[in-house]
mmCIF file of C-alpha atoms in Angstrom:
data_model
loop_
_atom_site.group_PDB
_atom_site.id
_atom_site.type_symbol
_atom_site.label_atom_id
_atom_site.label_comp_id
_atom_site.label_asym_id
_atom_site.label_seq_id
_atom_site.Cartn_x
_atom_site.Cartn_y
_atom_site.Cartn_z
ATOM 1 C CA UNK A 212 90.473 109.317 114.714
ATOM 2 C CA UNK A 213 91.689 110.341 111.260
ATOM 3 C CA UNK A 214 92.516 107.369 109.082
ATOM 4 C CA UNK A 215 96.024 107.417 107.577
ATOM 5 C CA UNK A 216 96.344 108.149 103.886
ATOM 6 C CA UNK A 217 96.295 104.796 102.045
ATOM 7 C CA UNK A 218 99.240 103.583 99.992
ATOM 8 C CA UNK A 219 98.291 104.189 96.352
ATOM 9 C CA UNK A 220 99.164 101.328 93.992
ATOM 10 C CA UNK A 221 99.230 100.875 90.205
ATOM 11 C CA UNK A 222 99.129 97.366 88.708
ATOM 12 C CA UNK A 223 100.985 96.709 85.441
ATOM 13 C CA UNK A 224 100.524 93.255 83.914
ATOM 14 C CA UNK A 225 99.463 92.118 80.461
ATOM 15 C CA UNK A 226 97.179 89.438 81.929
ATOM 16 C CA UNK A 227 93.796 90.759 83.007
ATOM 17 C CA UNK A 228 93.227 87.841 85.370
ATOM 18 C CA UNK A 229 96.471 88.607 87.200
ATOM 19 C CA UNK A 230 95.517 92.269 87.598
ATOM 20 C CA UNK A 231 92.069 91.277 88.829
ATOM 21 C CA UNK A 232 93.526 88.938 91.429
ATOM 22 C CA UNK A 233 96.043 91.515 92.621
ATOM 23 C CA UNK A 234 93.358 94.188 92.849
ATOM 24 C CA UNK A 235 91.101 91.915 94.912
ATOM 25 C CA UNK A 236 93.881 91.137 97.398
ATOM 26 C CA UNK A 237 95.118 94.696 97.807
ATOM 27 C CA UNK A 238 91.707 96.350 97.868
ATOM 28 C CA UNK A 239 90.711 94.192 100.836
ATOM 29 C CA UNK A 240 93.276 96.065 102.959
ATOM 30 C CA UNK A 241 92.158 99.381 104.494
ATOM 31 C CA UNK A 242 95.598 100.968 104.080
ATOM 32 C CA UNK A 243 96.021 100.043 100.406
ATOM 33 C CA UNK A 244 94.266 101.522 97.371
ATOM 34 C CA UNK A 245 94.593 100.381 93.750
ATOM 35 C CA UNK A 246 94.304 103.585 91.737
ATOM 36 C CA UNK A 247 95.097 102.330 88.233
ATOM 37 C CA UNK A 248 96.044 99.487 85.911
ATOM 38 C CA UNK A 249 98.119 99.029 82.772
ATOM 39 C CA UNK A 250 98.395 96.159 80.297
ATOM 40 C CA UNK A 251 101.727 97.114 78.691
ATOM 41 C CA UNK A 252 104.945 98.725 79.788
ATOM 42 C CA UNK A 253 104.264 101.819 77.702
ATOM 43 C CA UNK A 254 100.818 102.147 79.232
ATOM 44 C CA UNK A 255 102.334 101.711 82.695
ATOM 45 C CA UNK A 256 104.637 104.676 82.139
ATOM 46 C CA UNK A 257 101.682 106.834 81.061
ATOM 47 C CA UNK A 258 99.426 105.734 83.920
ATOM 48 C CA UNK A 259 102.117 106.306 86.517
ATOM 49 C CA UNK A 260 102.869 109.771 85.174
ATOM 50 C CA UNK A 261 99.176 110.677 85.384
ATOM 51 C CA UNK A 262 98.315 109.120 88.746
ATOM 52 C CA UNK A 263 101.590 109.414 90.687
ATOM 53 C CA UNK A 264 101.103 106.309 92.857
ATOM 54 C CA UNK A 265 103.274 105.361 95.816
ATOM 55 C CA UNK A 266 103.987 101.820 94.599
ATOM 56 C CA UNK A 267 103.874 100.068 91.212
ATOM 57 C CA UNK A 268 103.611 96.296 90.821
ATOM 58 C CA UNK A 269 105.305 95.847 87.450
ATOM 59 C CA UNK A 270 105.235 92.623 85.442
ATOM 60 C CA UNK A 271 108.798 92.125 84.243
ATOM 61 C CA UNK A 272 107.750 90.696 80.853
ATOM 62 C CA UNK A 273 105.171 92.714 78.897
ATOM 63 C CA UNK A 274 104.594 93.575 75.231
ATOM 64 C CA UNK A 275 105.766 96.814 73.590
ATOM 65 C CA UNK A 276 107.863 97.953 76.536
ATOM 66 C CA UNK A 277 108.987 95.418 79.120
ATOM 67 C CA UNK A 278 109.106 96.027 82.856
ATOM 68 C CA UNK A 279 112.799 96.935 82.800
ATOM 69 C CA UNK A 280 112.431 99.693 80.222
ATOM 70 C CA UNK A 281 109.244 100.929 81.873
ATOM 71 C CA UNK A 282 111.039 101.110 85.219
ATOM 72 C CA UNK A 283 113.910 103.060 83.684
ATOM 73 C CA UNK A 284 111.548 105.522 81.991
ATOM 74 C CA UNK A 285 109.501 106.133 85.128
ATOM 75 C CA UNK A 286 112.550 106.703 87.305
ATOM 76 C CA UNK A 287 114.205 108.936 84.715
ATOM 77 C CA UNK A 288 111.233 111.216 84.075
ATOM 78 C CA UNK A 289 109.592 111.751 87.469
ATOM 79 C CA UNK A 290 111.112 113.950 90.163
ATOM 80 C CA UNK A 291 109.475 111.871 92.900
ATOM 81 C CA UNK A 292 108.975 108.445 91.313
ATOM 82 C CA UNK A 293 107.049 105.629 92.980
ATOM 83 C CA UNK A 294 108.642 102.553 94.458
ATOM 84 C CA UNK A 295 108.575 99.833 91.802
ATOM 85 C CA UNK A 296 108.304 96.126 92.567
ATOM 86 C CA UNK A 297 108.775 93.853 89.578
ATOM 87 C CA UNK A 298 106.569 90.777 89.491
ATOM 88 C CA UNK A 299 107.932 87.615 87.915
ATOM 89 C CA UNK A 300 107.322 83.896 87.535
ATOM 90 C CA UNK A 301 110.928 82.854 88.172
ATOM 91 C CA UNK A 302 113.106 84.470 90.849
ATOM 92 C CA UNK A 303 116.351 83.679 89.010
ATOM 93 C CA UNK A 304 115.138 85.415 85.849
ATOM 94 C CA UNK A 305 117.878 87.633 84.420
ATOM 95 C CA UNK A 306 115.160 90.203 83.726
ATOM 96 C CA UNK A 307 114.637 90.556 87.477
ATOM 97 C CA UNK A 308 118.280 91.336 88.153
ATOM 98 C CA UNK A 309 118.336 93.847 85.308
ATOM 99 C CA UNK A 310 115.208 95.498 86.710
ATOM 100 C CA UNK A 311 116.769 95.764 90.175
ATOM 101 C CA UNK A 312 119.894 97.305 88.680
ATOM 102 C CA UNK A 313 117.660 99.710 86.759
ATOM 103 C CA UNK A 314 116.151 100.943 90.010
ATOM 104 C CA UNK A 315 113.315 98.620 90.999
ATOM 105 C CA UNK A 316 112.975 98.445 94.783
ATOM 106 C CA UNK A 317 112.516 94.690 94.814
ATOM 107 C CA UNK A 318 110.733 91.782 93.215
ATOM 108 C CA UNK A 319 107.826 89.498 93.989
ATOM 109 C CA UNK A 320 106.989 86.053 92.646
ATOM 110 C CA UNK A 321 103.601 85.614 91.005
ATOM 111 C CA UNK A 322 103.008 82.569 93.157
ATOM 112 C CA UNK A 323 103.449 84.583 96.370
ATOM 113 C CA UNK A 324 100.530 84.310 98.766
ATOM 114 C CA UNK A 325 98.245 87.197 99.666
ATOM 115 C CA UNK A 326 100.027 88.014 102.930
ATOM 116 C CA UNK A 327 103.428 88.205 101.213
ATOM 117 C CA UNK A 328 102.006 90.493 98.539
ATOM 118 C CA UNK A 329 100.438 92.872 101.041
ATOM 119 C CA UNK A 330 103.521 92.976 103.236
ATOM 120 C CA UNK A 331 105.770 93.594 100.221
ATOM 121 C CA UNK A 332 103.745 96.637 99.189
ATOM 122 C CA UNK A 333 103.802 98.020 102.724
ATOM 123 C CA UNK A 334 107.514 97.371 103.088
ATOM 124 C CA UNK A 335 108.627 99.117 99.909
ATOM 125 C CA UNK A 336 106.275 102.025 100.612
ATOM 126 C CA UNK A 337 108.151 102.616 103.882
ATOM 127 C CA UNK A 338 111.396 102.368 101.882
ATOM 128 C CA UNK A 339 113.593 101.677 104.910
ATOM 129 C CA UNK A 340 114.286 98.000 104.380
ATOM 130 C CA UNK A 341 115.370 95.603 101.659
ATOM 131 C CA UNK A 342 112.653 93.392 100.198
ATOM 132 C CA UNK A 343 113.620 89.682 100.366
ATOM 133 C CA UNK A 344 117.359 90.215 101.078
ATOM 134 C CA UNK A 345 118.199 86.516 100.754
ATOM 135 C CA UNK A 346 116.744 86.412 97.246
ATOM 136 C CA UNK A 347 118.660 89.530 96.230
ATOM 137 C CA UNK A 348 121.821 87.900 97.583
ATOM 138 C CA UNK A 349 121.132 84.786 95.498
ATOM 139 C CA UNK A 350 120.682 86.847 92.328
ATOM 140 C CA UNK A 351 123.905 88.722 93.031
ATOM 141 C CA UNK A 352 125.757 85.474 93.719
ATOM 142 C CA UNK A 353 124.779 84.136 90.318
ATOM 143 C CA UNK A 354 125.611 87.315 88.423
ATOM 144 C CA UNK A 355 128.347 89.141 90.310
ATOM 145 C CA UNK A 356 131.334 89.880 88.118
ATOM 146 C CA UNK A 357 134.972 89.610 89.139
ATOM 147 C CA UNK A 358 136.656 92.998 89.519
ATOM 148 C CA UNK A 359 140.440 93.408 89.171
ATOM 149 C CA UNK A 360 140.153 96.187 91.758
ATOM 150 C CA UNK A 361 137.258 97.463 93.855
ATOM 151 C CA UNK A 362 135.497 100.622 92.649
ATOM 152 C CA UNK A 363 136.747 103.916 94.084
ATOM 153 C CA UNK A 364 133.656 104.354 96.252
ATOM 154 C CA UNK A 365 134.618 101.391 98.460
ATOM 155 C CA UNK A 366 137.646 103.245 99.853
ATOM 156 C CA UNK A 367 135.530 106.332 100.491
ATOM 157 C CA UNK A 368 133.188 104.592 102.922
ATOM 158 C CA UNK A 369 133.810 105.275 106.592
ATOM 159 C CA UNK A 370 133.855 102.411 109.072
ATOM 160 C CA UNK A 371 130.333 103.245 110.218
ATOM 161 C CA UNK A 372 129.074 103.463 106.641
ATOM 162 C CA UNK A 373 130.547 100.057 105.885
ATOM 163 C CA UNK A 374 128.741 98.640 108.904
ATOM 164 C CA UNK A 375 125.471 100.249 107.862
ATOM 165 C CA UNK A 376 125.794 98.885 104.322
ATOM 166 C CA UNK A 377 126.279 95.363 105.660
ATOM 167 C CA UNK A 378 123.198 95.732 107.850
ATOM 168 C CA UNK A 379 121.233 97.075 104.873
ATOM 169 C CA UNK A 380 122.146 93.898 102.999
ATOM 170 C CA UNK A 381 120.675 91.889 105.873
ATOM 171 C CA UNK A 382 117.357 93.632 105.285
ATOM 172 C CA UNK A 383 117.374 95.553 108.575
ATOM 173 C CA UNK A 384 115.288 98.706 108.925
ATOM 174 C CA UNK A 385 116.816 101.967 110.107
ATOM 175 C CA UNK A 386 115.370 101.361 113.574
ATOM 176 C CA UNK A 387 116.855 97.861 113.691
ATOM 177 C CA UNK A 388 120.237 99.123 112.517
ATOM 178 C CA UNK A 389 120.137 101.853 115.158
ATOM 179 C CA UNK A 390 119.554 99.282 117.890
ATOM 180 C CA UNK A 391 122.267 96.997 116.527
ATOM 181 C CA UNK A 392 124.805 99.832 116.373
ATOM 182 C CA UNK A 393 123.556 101.539 119.541
ATOM 183 C CA UNK A 394 123.060 104.910 117.844
ATOM 184 C CA UNK A 395 120.050 107.093 117.101
ATOM 185 C CA UNK A 396 117.796 106.552 114.062
ATOM 186 C CA UNK A 397 118.751 109.984 112.712
ATOM 187 C CA UNK A 398 122.398 108.932 112.709
ATOM 188 C CA UNK A 399 121.556 105.778 110.757
ATOM 189 C CA UNK A 400 119.501 107.790 108.275
ATOM 190 C CA UNK A 401 122.490 110.067 107.729
ATOM 191 C CA UNK A 402 124.800 107.091 107.185
ATOM 192 C CA UNK A 403 122.359 105.517 104.694
ATOM 193 C CA UNK A 404 122.203 108.798 102.741
ATOM 194 C CA UNK A 405 126.006 108.892 102.658
ATOM 195 C CA UNK A 406 126.184 105.294 101.426
ATOM 196 C CA UNK A 407 123.741 106.042 98.600
ATOM 197 C CA UNK A 408 125.679 109.167 97.620
ATOM 198 C CA UNK A 409 129.072 107.441 97.623
ATOM 199 C CA UNK A 410 127.861 104.364 95.739
ATOM 200 C CA UNK A 411 125.991 106.566 93.265
ATOM 201 C CA UNK A 412 122.796 104.591 93.777
ATOM 202 C CA UNK A 413 119.144 105.551 94.064
ATOM 203 C CA UNK A 414 118.052 103.363 96.942
ATOM 204 C CA UNK A 415 118.993 100.570 99.324
ATOM 205 C CA UNK A 416 118.425 97.788 96.814
ATOM 206 C CA UNK A 417 120.750 99.332 94.241
ATOM 207 C CA UNK A 418 123.358 100.058 96.919
ATOM 208 C CA UNK A 419 123.358 96.450 98.110
ATOM 209 C CA UNK A 420 123.614 95.126 94.552
ATOM 210 C CA UNK A 421 126.516 97.510 93.892
ATOM 211 C CA UNK A 422 128.191 96.220 97.051
ATOM 212 C CA UNK A 423 127.876 92.613 95.910
ATOM 213 C CA UNK A 424 129.118 93.424 92.433
ATOM 214 C CA UNK A 425 132.095 95.324 93.866
ATOM 215 C CA UNK A 426 133.056 92.378 96.035
ATOM 216 C CA UNK A 427 132.428 94.457 99.170
ATOM 217 C CA UNK A 428 129.881 91.895 100.334
ATOM 218 C CA UNK A 429 130.734 88.219 100.218
ATOM 219 C CA UNK A 430 128.574 86.435 97.635
ATOM 220 C CA UNK A 431 130.086 83.040 98.239
#
Protein backbone atom coordinates (compact mmCIF):
# COMPACT_ATOMS: atom_id res chain seq x y z
CA UNK A 1 0.00 0.00 0.00
CA UNK A 2 1.32 3.43 -0.98
CA UNK A 3 1.74 5.72 2.00
CA UNK A 4 -0.03 9.09 1.68
CA UNK A 5 2.10 12.14 1.09
CA UNK A 6 2.94 13.63 4.51
CA UNK A 7 1.82 17.10 5.53
CA UNK A 8 4.89 19.33 5.18
CA UNK A 9 5.40 21.79 8.05
CA UNK A 10 7.67 24.79 8.67
CA UNK A 11 8.31 25.98 12.24
CA UNK A 12 8.85 29.71 12.86
CA UNK A 13 9.80 30.70 16.41
CA UNK A 14 12.66 32.75 17.80
CA UNK A 15 13.23 30.24 20.62
CA UNK A 16 15.32 27.25 19.58
CA UNK A 17 13.97 25.13 22.43
CA UNK A 18 10.40 25.71 21.27
CA UNK A 19 11.27 24.71 17.70
CA UNK A 20 13.07 21.62 18.97
CA UNK A 21 10.07 20.57 21.03
CA UNK A 22 7.65 21.15 18.17
CA UNK A 23 9.86 19.22 15.77
CA UNK A 24 10.08 16.26 18.15
CA UNK A 25 6.30 16.08 18.54
CA UNK A 26 5.45 16.45 14.86
CA UNK A 27 8.23 14.22 13.55
CA UNK A 28 6.92 11.34 15.65
CA UNK A 29 3.80 11.25 13.44
CA UNK A 30 4.05 9.27 10.18
CA UNK A 31 1.81 11.70 8.29
CA UNK A 32 3.69 14.86 9.34
CA UNK A 33 7.09 16.08 8.18
CA UNK A 34 8.99 19.14 9.45
CA UNK A 35 10.80 20.45 6.38
CA UNK A 36 12.25 23.71 7.71
CA UNK A 37 12.67 26.18 10.55
CA UNK A 38 12.98 29.94 10.95
CA UNK A 39 14.01 32.11 13.89
CA UNK A 40 12.54 35.42 12.70
CA UNK A 41 9.53 36.54 10.73
CA UNK A 42 11.68 37.66 7.82
CA UNK A 43 13.43 34.31 7.75
CA UNK A 44 10.04 32.57 7.88
CA UNK A 45 8.92 34.37 4.74
CA UNK A 46 12.10 33.30 2.93
CA UNK A 47 11.95 29.69 4.11
CA UNK A 48 8.30 29.34 3.16
CA UNK A 49 8.92 30.77 -0.30
CA UNK A 50 11.74 28.27 -0.85
CA UNK A 51 10.14 25.15 0.63
CA UNK A 52 6.43 25.68 -0.07
CA UNK A 53 5.12 23.76 2.96
CA UNK A 54 1.50 22.84 3.56
CA UNK A 55 1.34 24.32 7.07
CA UNK A 56 3.36 26.94 8.98
CA UNK A 57 3.42 27.17 12.77
CA UNK A 58 4.16 30.87 13.21
CA UNK A 59 5.14 32.47 16.51
CA UNK A 60 3.08 35.65 16.72
CA UNK A 61 5.86 37.67 18.39
CA UNK A 62 9.29 37.53 16.73
CA UNK A 63 12.12 40.00 16.10
CA UNK A 64 12.57 41.93 12.84
CA UNK A 65 9.23 40.92 11.37
CA UNK A 66 6.48 39.68 13.66
CA UNK A 67 4.11 36.82 12.87
CA UNK A 68 1.39 39.16 11.61
CA UNK A 69 3.57 40.87 9.03
CA UNK A 70 5.13 37.55 8.03
CA UNK A 71 1.67 36.07 7.52
CA UNK A 72 0.61 39.01 5.38
CA UNK A 73 3.75 38.79 3.24
CA UNK A 74 3.44 35.05 2.68
CA UNK A 75 -0.22 35.25 1.72
CA UNK A 76 0.35 38.25 -0.54
CA UNK A 77 3.29 36.83 -2.49
CA UNK A 78 2.49 33.14 -3.02
CA UNK A 79 -0.14 31.94 -5.48
CA UNK A 80 -0.80 28.83 -3.38
CA UNK A 81 0.22 29.84 0.15
CA UNK A 82 0.38 27.41 3.06
CA UNK A 83 -2.10 27.33 5.90
CA UNK A 84 -0.67 29.43 8.73
CA UNK A 85 -1.32 28.75 12.41
CA UNK A 86 -0.06 31.43 14.76
CA UNK A 87 1.38 30.20 18.03
CA UNK A 88 0.99 32.36 21.12
CA UNK A 89 1.31 32.36 24.89
CA UNK A 90 -1.99 34.15 25.55
CA UNK A 91 -5.18 33.39 23.61
CA UNK A 92 -6.62 36.88 24.17
CA UNK A 93 -3.53 38.54 22.70
CA UNK A 94 -4.52 41.31 20.30
CA UNK A 95 -1.72 40.08 18.04
CA UNK A 96 -3.62 36.82 17.56
CA UNK A 97 -6.78 38.56 16.41
CA UNK A 98 -4.79 40.75 14.03
CA UNK A 99 -3.07 37.66 12.63
CA UNK A 100 -6.42 35.93 12.06
CA UNK A 101 -7.74 39.01 10.29
CA UNK A 102 -4.56 39.05 8.20
CA UNK A 103 -5.30 35.54 6.98
CA UNK A 104 -3.96 33.05 9.51
CA UNK A 105 -6.08 29.89 9.55
CA UNK A 106 -6.14 29.68 13.32
CA UNK A 107 -4.06 29.88 16.46
CA UNK A 108 -2.53 27.51 18.98
CA UNK A 109 -1.40 28.12 22.54
CA UNK A 110 2.20 27.29 23.38
CA UNK A 111 0.99 25.32 26.37
CA UNK A 112 -1.15 23.04 24.18
CA UNK A 113 -0.41 19.35 24.62
CA UNK A 114 1.09 17.15 21.93
CA UNK A 115 -2.24 15.70 20.80
CA UNK A 116 -3.78 19.16 20.36
CA UNK A 117 -0.77 20.30 18.34
CA UNK A 118 -0.87 17.31 16.01
CA UNK A 119 -4.62 17.52 15.51
CA UNK A 120 -4.41 21.27 14.82
CA UNK A 121 -1.88 20.73 12.04
CA UNK A 122 -3.99 17.97 10.49
CA UNK A 123 -7.16 20.03 10.76
CA UNK A 124 -5.85 23.16 9.06
CA UNK A 125 -4.17 21.07 6.37
CA UNK A 126 -7.60 19.68 5.45
CA UNK A 127 -8.89 23.27 5.47
CA UNK A 128 -12.55 22.31 5.81
CA UNK A 129 -13.14 23.25 9.42
CA UNK A 130 -12.53 26.11 11.83
CA UNK A 131 -9.74 25.60 14.35
CA UNK A 132 -10.98 26.17 17.94
CA UNK A 133 -14.26 27.94 17.02
CA UNK A 134 -15.10 28.81 20.63
CA UNK A 135 -11.79 30.63 21.03
CA UNK A 136 -12.31 32.55 17.79
CA UNK A 137 -15.77 33.51 19.05
CA UNK A 138 -14.26 34.78 22.31
CA UNK A 139 -11.72 36.92 20.44
CA UNK A 140 -14.45 38.35 18.24
CA UNK A 141 -16.66 39.05 21.26
CA UNK A 142 -13.91 41.12 22.84
CA UNK A 143 -13.04 43.04 19.68
CA UNK A 144 -16.15 43.24 17.52
CA UNK A 145 -17.01 46.80 16.59
CA UNK A 146 -20.49 48.29 16.46
CA UNK A 147 -21.68 48.96 12.91
CA UNK A 148 -24.35 51.59 12.16
CA UNK A 149 -25.45 49.33 9.30
CA UNK A 150 -24.39 45.85 8.22
CA UNK A 151 -21.95 45.60 5.30
CA UNK A 152 -23.47 45.19 1.84
CA UNK A 153 -22.39 41.55 1.60
CA UNK A 154 -24.82 40.51 4.36
CA UNK A 155 -27.84 41.27 2.16
CA UNK A 156 -26.28 39.37 -0.74
CA UNK A 157 -26.17 36.05 1.11
CA UNK A 158 -28.87 33.57 0.20
CA UNK A 159 -30.75 31.73 2.93
CA UNK A 160 -28.66 28.61 2.39
CA UNK A 161 -25.43 30.61 2.46
CA UNK A 162 -26.45 32.21 5.74
CA UNK A 163 -27.09 28.76 7.18
CA UNK A 164 -23.74 27.48 5.94
CA UNK A 165 -21.92 30.48 7.43
CA UNK A 166 -23.49 29.82 10.83
CA UNK A 167 -22.44 26.18 10.66
CA UNK A 168 -18.92 27.24 9.65
CA UNK A 169 -18.79 29.35 12.80
CA UNK A 170 -19.65 26.24 14.81
CA UNK A 171 -16.54 24.57 13.43
CA UNK A 172 -18.41 21.97 11.36
CA UNK A 173 -16.68 20.31 8.42
CA UNK A 174 -18.27 20.27 4.97
CA UNK A 175 -19.38 16.68 5.55
CA UNK A 176 -20.96 17.60 8.89
CA UNK A 177 -22.71 20.60 7.36
CA UNK A 178 -24.00 18.42 4.53
CA UNK A 179 -25.53 15.99 7.02
CA UNK A 180 -27.01 18.80 9.09
CA UNK A 181 -28.58 20.44 6.03
CA UNK A 182 -29.42 17.15 4.31
CA UNK A 183 -27.63 18.08 1.09
CA UNK A 184 -24.61 16.72 -0.76
CA UNK A 185 -21.02 17.69 0.14
CA UNK A 186 -20.56 19.25 -3.31
CA UNK A 187 -23.49 21.56 -2.61
CA UNK A 188 -21.94 22.64 0.69
CA UNK A 189 -18.59 23.23 -0.99
CA UNK A 190 -20.33 25.47 -3.52
CA UNK A 191 -22.08 27.42 -0.76
CA UNK A 192 -18.80 27.87 1.15
CA UNK A 193 -17.12 29.21 -2.00
CA UNK A 194 -20.00 31.66 -2.46
CA UNK A 195 -19.74 32.82 1.16
CA UNK A 196 -16.01 33.47 0.78
CA UNK A 197 -16.57 35.37 -2.47
CA UNK A 198 -19.37 37.54 -1.08
CA UNK A 199 -17.58 38.32 2.18
CA UNK A 200 -14.36 39.02 0.28
CA UNK A 201 -12.41 36.67 2.53
CA UNK A 202 -9.67 34.14 1.92
CA UNK A 203 -10.85 31.27 4.07
CA UNK A 204 -13.36 30.07 6.64
CA UNK A 205 -11.64 31.74 9.58
CA UNK A 206 -11.67 35.16 7.94
CA UNK A 207 -15.28 34.69 6.84
CA UNK A 208 -16.40 33.85 10.37
CA UNK A 209 -14.51 36.82 11.83
CA UNK A 210 -16.10 39.09 9.21
CA UNK A 211 -19.50 37.71 10.18
CA UNK A 212 -18.92 38.49 13.85
CA UNK A 213 -17.62 41.96 13.09
CA UNK A 214 -20.63 42.66 10.84
CA UNK A 215 -23.03 41.64 13.58
CA UNK A 216 -24.29 38.76 11.43
CA UNK A 217 -23.31 36.32 14.17
CA UNK A 218 -24.28 37.03 17.75
CA UNK A 219 -21.18 37.74 19.85
CA UNK A 220 -23.08 38.30 23.05
